[in-house]
Coordinates of C-alpha atoms and ligand atoms in Angstrom, one line a residue:
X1 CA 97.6 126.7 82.1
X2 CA 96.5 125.4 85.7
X3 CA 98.7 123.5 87.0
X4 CA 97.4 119.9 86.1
X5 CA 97.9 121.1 82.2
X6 CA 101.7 122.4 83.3
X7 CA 102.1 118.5 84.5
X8 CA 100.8 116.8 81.2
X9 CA 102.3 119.9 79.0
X10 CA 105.0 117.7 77.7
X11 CA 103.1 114.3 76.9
X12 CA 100.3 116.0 75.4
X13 CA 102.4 116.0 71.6
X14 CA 102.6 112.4 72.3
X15 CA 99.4 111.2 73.7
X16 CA 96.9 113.4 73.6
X17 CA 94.3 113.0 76.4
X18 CA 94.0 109.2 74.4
X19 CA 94.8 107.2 77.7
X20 CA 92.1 109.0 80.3
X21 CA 89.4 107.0 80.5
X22 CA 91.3 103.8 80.0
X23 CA 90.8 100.7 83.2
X24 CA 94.1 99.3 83.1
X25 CA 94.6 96.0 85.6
X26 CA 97.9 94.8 87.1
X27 CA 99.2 91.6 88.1
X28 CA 102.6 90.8 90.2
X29 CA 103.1 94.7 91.2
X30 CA 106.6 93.3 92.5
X31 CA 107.6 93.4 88.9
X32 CA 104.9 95.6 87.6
X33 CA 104.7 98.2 89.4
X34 CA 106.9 100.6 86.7
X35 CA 104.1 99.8 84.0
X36 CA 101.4 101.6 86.6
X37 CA 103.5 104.2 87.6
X38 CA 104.1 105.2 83.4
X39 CA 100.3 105.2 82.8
X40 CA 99.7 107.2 85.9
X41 CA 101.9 109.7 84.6
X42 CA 99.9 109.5 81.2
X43 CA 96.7 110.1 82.5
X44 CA 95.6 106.9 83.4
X45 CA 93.6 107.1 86.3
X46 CA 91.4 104.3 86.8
X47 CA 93.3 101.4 88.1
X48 CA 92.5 97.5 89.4
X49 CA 95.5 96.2 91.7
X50 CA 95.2 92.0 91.2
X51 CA 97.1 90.0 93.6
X52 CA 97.4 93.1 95.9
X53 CA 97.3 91.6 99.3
X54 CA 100.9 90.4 99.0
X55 CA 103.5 91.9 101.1
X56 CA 106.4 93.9 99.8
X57 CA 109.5 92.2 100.2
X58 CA 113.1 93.8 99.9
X59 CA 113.0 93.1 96.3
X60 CA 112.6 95.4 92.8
X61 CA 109.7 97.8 94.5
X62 CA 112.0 98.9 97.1
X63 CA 114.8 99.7 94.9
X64 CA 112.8 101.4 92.5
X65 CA 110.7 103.6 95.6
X66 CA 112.4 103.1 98.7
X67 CA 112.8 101.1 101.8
X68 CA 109.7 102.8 103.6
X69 CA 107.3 100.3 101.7
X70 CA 108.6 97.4 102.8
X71 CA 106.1 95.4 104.6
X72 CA 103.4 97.3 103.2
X73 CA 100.2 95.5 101.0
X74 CA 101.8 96.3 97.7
X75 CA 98.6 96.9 96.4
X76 CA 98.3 100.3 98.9
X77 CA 102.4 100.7 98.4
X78 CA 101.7 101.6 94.6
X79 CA 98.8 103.5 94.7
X80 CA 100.4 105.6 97.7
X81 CA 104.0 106.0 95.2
X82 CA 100.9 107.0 92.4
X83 CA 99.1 109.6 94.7
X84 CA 102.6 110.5 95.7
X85 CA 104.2 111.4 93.1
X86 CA 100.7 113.6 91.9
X87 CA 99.5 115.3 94.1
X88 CA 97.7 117.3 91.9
X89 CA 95.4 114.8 90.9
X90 CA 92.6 114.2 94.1
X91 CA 90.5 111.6 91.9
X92 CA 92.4 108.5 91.4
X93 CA 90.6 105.7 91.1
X94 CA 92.7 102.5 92.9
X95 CA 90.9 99.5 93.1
X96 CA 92.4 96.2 95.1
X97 CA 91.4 92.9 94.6
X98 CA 93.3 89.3 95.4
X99 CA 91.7 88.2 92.6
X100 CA 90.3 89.0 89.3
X101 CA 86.7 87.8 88.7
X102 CA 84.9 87.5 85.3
X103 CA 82.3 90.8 86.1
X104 CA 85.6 93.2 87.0
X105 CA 87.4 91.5 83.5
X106 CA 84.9 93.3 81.5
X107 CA 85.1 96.5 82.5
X108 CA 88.9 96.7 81.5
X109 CA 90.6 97.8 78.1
X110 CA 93.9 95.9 78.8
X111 CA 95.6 93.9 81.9
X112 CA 99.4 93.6 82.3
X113 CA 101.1 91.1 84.0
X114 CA 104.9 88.9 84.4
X115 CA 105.7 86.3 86.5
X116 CA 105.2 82.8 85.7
X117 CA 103.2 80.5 83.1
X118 CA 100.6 79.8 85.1
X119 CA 99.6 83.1 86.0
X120 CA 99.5 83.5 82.3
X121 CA 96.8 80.8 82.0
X122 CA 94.9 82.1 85.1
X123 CA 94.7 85.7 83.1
X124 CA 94.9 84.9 79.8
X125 CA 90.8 82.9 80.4
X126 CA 89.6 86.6 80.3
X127 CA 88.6 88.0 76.7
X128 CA 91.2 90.9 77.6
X129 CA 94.1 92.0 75.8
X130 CA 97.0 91.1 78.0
X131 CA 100.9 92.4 78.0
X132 CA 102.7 89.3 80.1
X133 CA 106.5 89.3 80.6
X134 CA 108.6 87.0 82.2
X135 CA 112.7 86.7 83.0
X136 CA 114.7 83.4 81.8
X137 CA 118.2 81.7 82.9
X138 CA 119.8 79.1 82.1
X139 CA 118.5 79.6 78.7
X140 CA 120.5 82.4 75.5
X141 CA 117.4 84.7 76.1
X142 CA 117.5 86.9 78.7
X143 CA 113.9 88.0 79.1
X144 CA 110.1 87.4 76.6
X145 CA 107.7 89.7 76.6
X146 CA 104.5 88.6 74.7
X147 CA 101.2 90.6 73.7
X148 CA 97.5 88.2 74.0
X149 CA 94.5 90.0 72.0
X150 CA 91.9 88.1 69.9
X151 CA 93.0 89.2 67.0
X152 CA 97.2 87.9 67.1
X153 CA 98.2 84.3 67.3
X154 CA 97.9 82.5 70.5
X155 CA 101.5 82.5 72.5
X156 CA 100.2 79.9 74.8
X157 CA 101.9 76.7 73.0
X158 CA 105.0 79.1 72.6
X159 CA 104.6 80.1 76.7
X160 CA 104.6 76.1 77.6
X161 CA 108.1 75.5 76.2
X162 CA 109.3 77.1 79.0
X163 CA 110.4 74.4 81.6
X164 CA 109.4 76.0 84.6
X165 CA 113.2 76.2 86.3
X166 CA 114.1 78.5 83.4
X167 CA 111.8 81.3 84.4
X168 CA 113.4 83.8 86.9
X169 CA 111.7 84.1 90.4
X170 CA 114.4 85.2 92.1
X171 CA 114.3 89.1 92.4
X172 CA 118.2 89.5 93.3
X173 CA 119.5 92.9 91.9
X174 CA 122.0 91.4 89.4
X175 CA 119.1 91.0 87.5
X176 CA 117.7 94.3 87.9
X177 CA 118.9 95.8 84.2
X178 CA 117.6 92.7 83.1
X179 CA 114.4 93.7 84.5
X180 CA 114.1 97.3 83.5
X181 CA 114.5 96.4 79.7
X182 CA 111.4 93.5 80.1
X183 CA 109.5 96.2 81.8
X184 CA 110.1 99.1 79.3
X185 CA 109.6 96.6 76.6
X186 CA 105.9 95.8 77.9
X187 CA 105.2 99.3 78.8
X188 CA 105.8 100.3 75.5
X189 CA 103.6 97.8 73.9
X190 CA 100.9 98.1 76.8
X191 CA 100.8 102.1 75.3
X192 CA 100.5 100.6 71.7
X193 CA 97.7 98.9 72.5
X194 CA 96.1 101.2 73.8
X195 CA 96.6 103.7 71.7
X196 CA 95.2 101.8 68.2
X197 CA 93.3 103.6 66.2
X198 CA 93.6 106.7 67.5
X199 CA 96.0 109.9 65.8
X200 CA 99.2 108.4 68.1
X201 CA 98.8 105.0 66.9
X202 CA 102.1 103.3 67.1
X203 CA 102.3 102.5 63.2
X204 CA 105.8 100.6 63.8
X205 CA 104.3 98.3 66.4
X206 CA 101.1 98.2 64.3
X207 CA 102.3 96.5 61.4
X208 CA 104.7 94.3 63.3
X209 CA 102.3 92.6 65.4
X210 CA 99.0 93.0 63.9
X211 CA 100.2 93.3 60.5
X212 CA 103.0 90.3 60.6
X213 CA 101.0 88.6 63.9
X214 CA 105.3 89.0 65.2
X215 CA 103.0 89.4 69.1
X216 CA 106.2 87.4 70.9
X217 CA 109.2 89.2 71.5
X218 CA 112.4 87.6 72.5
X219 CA 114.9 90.1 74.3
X220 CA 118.6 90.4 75.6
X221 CA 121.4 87.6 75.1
X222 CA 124.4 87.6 76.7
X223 CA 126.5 88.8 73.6
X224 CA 124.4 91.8 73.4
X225 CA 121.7 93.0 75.9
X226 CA 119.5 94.8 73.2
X227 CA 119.1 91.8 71.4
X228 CA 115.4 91.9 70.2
X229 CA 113.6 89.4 67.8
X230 CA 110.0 89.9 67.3
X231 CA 108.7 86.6 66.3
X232 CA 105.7 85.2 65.3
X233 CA 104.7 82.7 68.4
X234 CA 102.3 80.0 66.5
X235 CA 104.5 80.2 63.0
X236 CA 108.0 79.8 64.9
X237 CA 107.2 77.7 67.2
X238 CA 109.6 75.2 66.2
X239 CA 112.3 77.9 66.6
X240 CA 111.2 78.6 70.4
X241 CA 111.2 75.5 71.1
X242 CA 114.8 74.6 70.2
X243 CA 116.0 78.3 72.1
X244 CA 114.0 77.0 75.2
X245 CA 115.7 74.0 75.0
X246 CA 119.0 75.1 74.9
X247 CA 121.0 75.6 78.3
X248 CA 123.5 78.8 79.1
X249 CA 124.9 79.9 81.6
X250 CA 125.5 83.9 81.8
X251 CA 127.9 85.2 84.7
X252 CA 126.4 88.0 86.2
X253 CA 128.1 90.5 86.3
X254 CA 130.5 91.5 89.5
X255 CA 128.0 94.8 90.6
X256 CA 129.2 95.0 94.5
X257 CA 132.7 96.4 93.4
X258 CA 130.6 99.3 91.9
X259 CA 129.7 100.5 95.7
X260 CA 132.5 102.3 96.2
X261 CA 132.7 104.0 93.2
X262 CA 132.1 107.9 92.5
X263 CA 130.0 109.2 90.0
X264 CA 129.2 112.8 89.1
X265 CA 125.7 113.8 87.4
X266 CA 126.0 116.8 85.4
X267 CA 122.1 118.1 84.4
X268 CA 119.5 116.1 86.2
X269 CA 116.8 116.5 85.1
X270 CA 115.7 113.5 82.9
X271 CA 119.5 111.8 84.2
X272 CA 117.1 111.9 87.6
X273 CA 115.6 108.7 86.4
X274 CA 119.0 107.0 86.0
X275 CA 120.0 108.7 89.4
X276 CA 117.6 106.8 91.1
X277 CA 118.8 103.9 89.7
X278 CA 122.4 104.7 90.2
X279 CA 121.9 104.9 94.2
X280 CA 121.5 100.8 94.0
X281 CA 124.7 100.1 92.8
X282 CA 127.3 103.3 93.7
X283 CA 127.1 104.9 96.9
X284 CA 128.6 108.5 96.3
X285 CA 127.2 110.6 94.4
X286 CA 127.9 114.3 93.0
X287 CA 124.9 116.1 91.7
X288 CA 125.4 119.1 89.5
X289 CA 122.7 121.3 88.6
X290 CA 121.5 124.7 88.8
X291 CA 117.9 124.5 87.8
X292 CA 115.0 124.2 90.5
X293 CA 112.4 121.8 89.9
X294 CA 109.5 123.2 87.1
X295 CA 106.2 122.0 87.3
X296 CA 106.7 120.7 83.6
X297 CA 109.2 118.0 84.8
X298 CA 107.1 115.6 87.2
X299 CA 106.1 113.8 84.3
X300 CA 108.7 111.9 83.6
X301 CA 111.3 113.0 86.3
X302 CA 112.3 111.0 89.5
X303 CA 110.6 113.7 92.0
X304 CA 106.9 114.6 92.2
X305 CA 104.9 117.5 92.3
X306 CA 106.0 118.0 95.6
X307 CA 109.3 119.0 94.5
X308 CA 108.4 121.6 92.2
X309 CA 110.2 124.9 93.1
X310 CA 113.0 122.7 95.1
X311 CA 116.6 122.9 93.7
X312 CA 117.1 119.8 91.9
X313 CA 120.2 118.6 93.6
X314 CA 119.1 118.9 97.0
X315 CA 115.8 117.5 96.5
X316 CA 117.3 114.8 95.2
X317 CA 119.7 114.2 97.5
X318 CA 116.8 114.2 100.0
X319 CA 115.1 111.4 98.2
X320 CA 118.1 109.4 98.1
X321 CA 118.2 109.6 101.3
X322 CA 115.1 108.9 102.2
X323 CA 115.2 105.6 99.8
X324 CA 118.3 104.1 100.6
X325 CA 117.6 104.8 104.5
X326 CA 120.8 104.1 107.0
X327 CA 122.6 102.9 104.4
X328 CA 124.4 106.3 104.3
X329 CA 125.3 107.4 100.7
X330 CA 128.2 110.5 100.3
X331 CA 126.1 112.9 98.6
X332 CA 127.4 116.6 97.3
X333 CA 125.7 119.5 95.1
X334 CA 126.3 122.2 93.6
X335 CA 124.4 124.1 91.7
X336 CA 127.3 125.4 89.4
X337 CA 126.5 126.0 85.5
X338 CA 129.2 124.8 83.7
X339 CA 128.8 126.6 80.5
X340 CA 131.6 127.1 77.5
X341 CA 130.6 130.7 77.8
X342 CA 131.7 131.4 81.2
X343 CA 135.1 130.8 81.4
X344 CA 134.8 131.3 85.4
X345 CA 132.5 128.3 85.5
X346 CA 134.9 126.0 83.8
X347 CA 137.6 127.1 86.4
X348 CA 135.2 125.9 89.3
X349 CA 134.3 123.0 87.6
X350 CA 137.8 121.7 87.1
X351 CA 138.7 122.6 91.0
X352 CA 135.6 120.9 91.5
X353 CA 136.8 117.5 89.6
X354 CA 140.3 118.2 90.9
X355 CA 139.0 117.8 94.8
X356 CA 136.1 115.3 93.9
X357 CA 137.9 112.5 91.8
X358 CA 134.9 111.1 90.2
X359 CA 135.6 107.8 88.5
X360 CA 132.6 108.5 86.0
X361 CA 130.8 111.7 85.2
X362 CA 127.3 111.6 83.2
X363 CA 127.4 114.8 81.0
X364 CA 123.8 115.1 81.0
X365 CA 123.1 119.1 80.8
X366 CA 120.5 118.8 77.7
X367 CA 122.5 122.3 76.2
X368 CA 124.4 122.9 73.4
X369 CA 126.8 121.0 72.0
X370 CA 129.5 123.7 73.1
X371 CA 128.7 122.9 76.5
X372 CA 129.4 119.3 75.6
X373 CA 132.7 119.6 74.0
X374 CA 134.0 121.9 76.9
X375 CA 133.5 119.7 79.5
X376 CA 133.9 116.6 77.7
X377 CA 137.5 118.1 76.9
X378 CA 138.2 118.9 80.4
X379 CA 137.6 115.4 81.6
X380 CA 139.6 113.5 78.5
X381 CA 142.4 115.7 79.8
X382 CA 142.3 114.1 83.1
X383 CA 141.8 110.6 82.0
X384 CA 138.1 110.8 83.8
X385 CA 135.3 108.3 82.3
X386 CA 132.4 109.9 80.8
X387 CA 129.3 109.2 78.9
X388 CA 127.0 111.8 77.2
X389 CA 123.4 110.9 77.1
X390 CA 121.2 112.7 74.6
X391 CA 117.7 112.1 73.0
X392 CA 116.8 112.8 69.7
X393 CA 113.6 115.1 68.8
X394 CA 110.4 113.3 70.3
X395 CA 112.7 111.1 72.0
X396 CA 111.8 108.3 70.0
X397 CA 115.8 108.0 69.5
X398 CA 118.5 108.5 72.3
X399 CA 122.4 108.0 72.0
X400 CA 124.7 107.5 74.5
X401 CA 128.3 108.4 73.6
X402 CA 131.1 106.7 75.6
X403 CA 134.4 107.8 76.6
X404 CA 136.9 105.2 78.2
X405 CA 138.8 108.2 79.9
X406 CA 142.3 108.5 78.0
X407 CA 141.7 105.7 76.0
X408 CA 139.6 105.6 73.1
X409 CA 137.3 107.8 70.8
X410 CA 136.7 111.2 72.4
X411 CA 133.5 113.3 72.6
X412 CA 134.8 115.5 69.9
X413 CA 136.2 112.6 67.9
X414 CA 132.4 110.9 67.4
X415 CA 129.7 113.7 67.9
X416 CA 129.3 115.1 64.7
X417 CA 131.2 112.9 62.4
X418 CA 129.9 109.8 61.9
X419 CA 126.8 108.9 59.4
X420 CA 124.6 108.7 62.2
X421 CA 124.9 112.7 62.1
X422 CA 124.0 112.6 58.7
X423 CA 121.1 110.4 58.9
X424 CA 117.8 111.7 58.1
X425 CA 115.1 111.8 61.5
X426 CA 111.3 110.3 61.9
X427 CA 109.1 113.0 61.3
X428 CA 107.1 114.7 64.2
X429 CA 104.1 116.3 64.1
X430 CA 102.8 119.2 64.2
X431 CA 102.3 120.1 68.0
X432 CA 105.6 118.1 68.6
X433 CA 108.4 119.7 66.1
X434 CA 106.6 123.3 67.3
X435 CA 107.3 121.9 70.9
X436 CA 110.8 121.1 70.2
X437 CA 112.4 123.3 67.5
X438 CA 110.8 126.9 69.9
X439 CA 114.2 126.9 71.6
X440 CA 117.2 125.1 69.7
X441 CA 120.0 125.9 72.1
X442 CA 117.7 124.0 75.2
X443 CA 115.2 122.2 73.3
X444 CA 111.5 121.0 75.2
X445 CA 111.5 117.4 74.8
X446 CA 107.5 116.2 73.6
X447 CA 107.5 112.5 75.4
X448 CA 106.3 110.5 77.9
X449 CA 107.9 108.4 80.5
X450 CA 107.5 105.2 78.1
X451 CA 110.5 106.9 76.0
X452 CA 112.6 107.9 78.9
X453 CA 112.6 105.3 81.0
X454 CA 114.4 103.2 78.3
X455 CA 116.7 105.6 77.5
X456 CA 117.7 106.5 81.3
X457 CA 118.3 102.6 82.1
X458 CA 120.6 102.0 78.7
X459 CA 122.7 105.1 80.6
X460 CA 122.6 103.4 83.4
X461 CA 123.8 99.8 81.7
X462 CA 126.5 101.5 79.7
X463 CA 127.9 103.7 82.6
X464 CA 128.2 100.6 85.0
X465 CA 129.6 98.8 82.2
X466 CA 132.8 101.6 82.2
X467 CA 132.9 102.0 85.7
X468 CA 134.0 98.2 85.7
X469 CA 137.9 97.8 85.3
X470 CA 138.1 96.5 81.7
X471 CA 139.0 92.9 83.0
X472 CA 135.9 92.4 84.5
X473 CA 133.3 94.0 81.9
X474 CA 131.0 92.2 79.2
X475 CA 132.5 91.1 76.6
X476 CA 130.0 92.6 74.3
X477 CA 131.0 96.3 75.6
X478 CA 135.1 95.8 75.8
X479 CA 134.4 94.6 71.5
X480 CA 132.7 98.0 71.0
X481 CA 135.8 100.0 72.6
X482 CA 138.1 97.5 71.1
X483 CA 136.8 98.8 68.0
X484 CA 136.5 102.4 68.7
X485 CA 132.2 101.9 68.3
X486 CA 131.6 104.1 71.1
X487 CA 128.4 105.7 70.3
X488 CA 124.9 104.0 71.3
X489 CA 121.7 104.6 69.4
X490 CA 118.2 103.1 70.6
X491 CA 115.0 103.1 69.3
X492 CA 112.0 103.6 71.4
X493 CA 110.0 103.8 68.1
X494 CA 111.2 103.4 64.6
X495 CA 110.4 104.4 61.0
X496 CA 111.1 104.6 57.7
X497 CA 112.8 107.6 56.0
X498 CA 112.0 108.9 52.7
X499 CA 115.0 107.8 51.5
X500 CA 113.6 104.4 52.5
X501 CA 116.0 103.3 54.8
X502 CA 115.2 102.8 58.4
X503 CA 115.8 106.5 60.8
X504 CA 119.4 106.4 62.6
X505 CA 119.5 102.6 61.3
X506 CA 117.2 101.2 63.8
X507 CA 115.3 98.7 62.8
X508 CA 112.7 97.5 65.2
X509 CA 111.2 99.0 68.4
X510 CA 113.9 98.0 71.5
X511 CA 117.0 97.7 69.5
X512 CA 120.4 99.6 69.7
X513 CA 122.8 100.1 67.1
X514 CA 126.2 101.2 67.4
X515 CA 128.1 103.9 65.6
X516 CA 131.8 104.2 65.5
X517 CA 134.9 105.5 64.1
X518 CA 134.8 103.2 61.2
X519 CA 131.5 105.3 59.9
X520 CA 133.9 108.7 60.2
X521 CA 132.8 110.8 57.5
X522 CA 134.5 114.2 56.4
X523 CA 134.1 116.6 53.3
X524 CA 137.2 116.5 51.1
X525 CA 139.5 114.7 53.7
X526 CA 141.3 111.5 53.7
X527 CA 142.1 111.6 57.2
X528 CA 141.1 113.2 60.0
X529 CA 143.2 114.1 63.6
X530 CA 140.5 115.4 66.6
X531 CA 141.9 118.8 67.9
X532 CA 141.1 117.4 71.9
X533 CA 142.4 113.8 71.6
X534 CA 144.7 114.2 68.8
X535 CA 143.8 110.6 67.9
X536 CA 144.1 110.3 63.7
X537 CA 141.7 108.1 61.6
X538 CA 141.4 107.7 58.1
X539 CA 138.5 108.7 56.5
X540 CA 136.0 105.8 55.3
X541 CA 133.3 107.8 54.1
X542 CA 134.2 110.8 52.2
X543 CA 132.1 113.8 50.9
X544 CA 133.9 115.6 47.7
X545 CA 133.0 118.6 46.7
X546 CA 135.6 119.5 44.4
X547 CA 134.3 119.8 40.9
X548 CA 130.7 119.8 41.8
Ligands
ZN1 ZN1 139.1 113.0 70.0

């Protein structure tokens, strides 16, 4: 493999070489500019940059790349962060305009755009298919993201129930998780579309908008940000209009206390993504890794090409650095491998917490779960917060399991023993399951950036959600520890099992489910005490296998 086929190696199972050759216009890169950056890393070379004369302010851009593009044409700031982050690729094809005129519409498969309604309009008098997204307040949605093609029901009437106050223009960052799940939503379906008909089709996505015409999507609410209801825009009309006409009021969240709080990153690798979130909200950071940089994780990493060979830490810290500028972060590394099978390396990493005091620790290493329970253990002991990020084969599922320090579930009380580990998976194929299964103990991971980014941000919303004190948290996340439901399932993708119910109990595309201790299933056990925690449940769901 040169090393252009190393870079795509992982995405291949999942996309084939479907998206090259696709023209893809963008519109409002200040909240767009993640949507171009995906299909970049899918292949995606050919690219028209609408409205690209506009200057980049200090809003969602520079906290997703850096401060060195502000001021810049954002037009030139993206397709820079695109050549960037590939070097390997001397052929892209970047095309600004300040406006989109009829002759250019043809010559594209798909335009995606968010903003405002009128900017809708504008775009949506091309015969294009269009992904449009836009952020709401003052209204129990927190976000709509809506597909336009010929052959769906027009969201236009839908669109102009909207008073115009209730759409977001503001680009403060208490709305940046907000954000990320609009923009991963419309990623997601952008890929969809352009993927019909071909052996990736999305067959979940399919059926929901072309087979139910469900092309508007309604996403987030206060009581639960995952909230997702796919709805039918010229059928339901009636039932937008009565949410758009409804006012709320949704307190953001107190994020500025999170500054001075410590995190540790334990594996980062795909955690880099949520890394280089983190760095907008906590300011010291302690990156554990021992890996260099492979020129198979580009693709759907923080760091380029350019990296490759680097030591992860320290290349990340570098980055950091470079993004957040003056605005000195306290960065450490180390690039110890904590590893249940070196007993050494759990002595260091316990002096290491010992010295550090982290208030959360990501336990991100992608390893077995041994690894998992012996440093999950180590930091229940000390009463440390953690959360354990994994993704399911394909990634088209990801869990995030949550420990409130000494209170609560532990690690070793959920993983393993709740239905959700007895739940039967979607089914892979061919070049994907051989991708995966080659190496159970560190499995390959066949995706794309599409499923990553959404896992990586609901880490990131969960982890800033414990590092809160539990007076000022959401009220949606203090339920699920008040009710020991401390492990987090989404769906990038969801299908049906043969058993006929839905895989891991997601239903649609964009949801998350949660799994808890009340789902605690043992074999021939009424109740159950966890060896770390010593916490004791009775069993809801029991196996018995006596007289069988
Ligand atoms: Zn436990």
């Amino acid at each position: 493999m040169n090393d252009l086929e190393l870079y795509f190696n992982r995405v291949m199972p999942v996309i084939g070489r479907q998206l090259e050759g696709k023209r893809i216009a963008f519109f409002n890169l200040e909240l767009t500019h993640l949507i171009a950056d995906a299909f970049a890393r899918c292949g995606v070379r050919d690219m028209l940059f609408i409205d690209s004369a506009k200057t980049v302010d200090q809003g969602p851009f520079v906290l997703s790349y850096g401060r060195q593009y502000a001021n810049r044409n954002i037009g030139q700031a993206i397709a820079q962060q695109i050549i960037n982050h590939n070097q390997l690729i001397a052929d892209w094809r970047h095309e600004q305009v300040e406006k989109l005129e009829a002759e250019q519409a043809k010559s594209l498969d798909l335009i995606v755009a968010a903003g405002n309604i009128a900017d809708y309009h504008e775009l949506a008098r091309f015969d294009v298919p269009m992904v449009f997204f836009l952020m709401l307040s003052g209204v129990p949605v927190n976000s709509l993201v809506l597909v336009k093609h010929p052959e769906l029901p027009d969201p236009s009437s839908a669109l102009d129930s909207i008073r115009s106050e209730n759409v977001l223009t503001s680009t403060d960052i208490g709305y940046r998780l907000t954000w990320l799940d609009a923009s991963d939503l419309a990623m997601n379906f952008a890929k969809a579309l352009l993927l019909r008909g071909s052996p990736y089709e999305r067959h979940d996505l399919e059926d929901l908008m072309f087979g139910q015409g469900r092309n508007l999507v309604l996403r987030g609410q206060a009581k639960w940000p995952w909230w997702i209801h796919y709805v039918n825009p010229e059928l339901k009309l009636d039932y937008i209009q009565r949410v758009m006409e409804q006012r709320y009021f949704v307190p953001q969240p107190p994020i500025n206390i999170l500054q001075d709080k410590r995190v540790m990153v334990i594996g980062c690798g795909t955690a880099s993504l949520m890394i280089g979130e983190l760095i907008n909200f906590c300011r010291s950071l302690f990156l554990v890794d021992p890996k260099s940089f492979s020129a198979f994780n580009p693709v759907r990493q923080l760091l380029g090409t350019d990296a490759v060979g680097q030591a992860k830490p320290k290349a990340l810290i570098k980055h950091l650095t470079d993004k957040i500028g003056n605005k000195a972060g306290e960065f450490q590394t180390s690039d110890l491998k904590v590893s249940d099978r070196d007993p050494h390396s759990l002595e260091q990493f316990e002096a290491t917490l010992d010295s550090w005091q982290p208030d959360l620790v990501v336990v991100a290493t992608g390893r077995t779960y041994d690894d998992n329970y012996a440093i999950c253990e180590l930091l229940r002991r000390r009463g440390i917060k953690h959360v354990v990020p994994t993704a399911f084969p394909g990634a088209t599922h990801y869990k995030n399991i949550v420990v409130d320090g000494h209170e609560g579930p532990c690690y070793e009380c959920i993983r393993g023993n709740t239905s959700l580990d007895y739940a039967d998976g979607v089914d892979l194929n061919a070049e994907a399951r051989e991708m995966f299964y080659t190496d159970v103990d560190d499995p390959t991971q066949p995706a794309t950036i599409f499923e990553t980014w959404p896992s990586s941000h609901s880490l990131l919303r969960l982890s800033m959600e414990l590092l809160l004190d539990p007076t000022l948290r959401s009220e949606w996340f203090t339920s699920c520890l008040a009710e020991e439901r401390t492990c987090f399932v989404g769906a990038n993708l969801t299908q049906k099992t043969d058993g006929g119910a839905y895989a891991y109990g997601v239903t649609c595309p964009g949801q998350m489910v949660v799994y808890g201790m009340d789902e605690l299933i043992r074999v021939d056990q009424d109740s159950y005490t966890c060896p770390t925690c010593r916490r004791s449940y009775s069993v809801r769901h029991k196996i018995n296998t006596e007289g069988s």
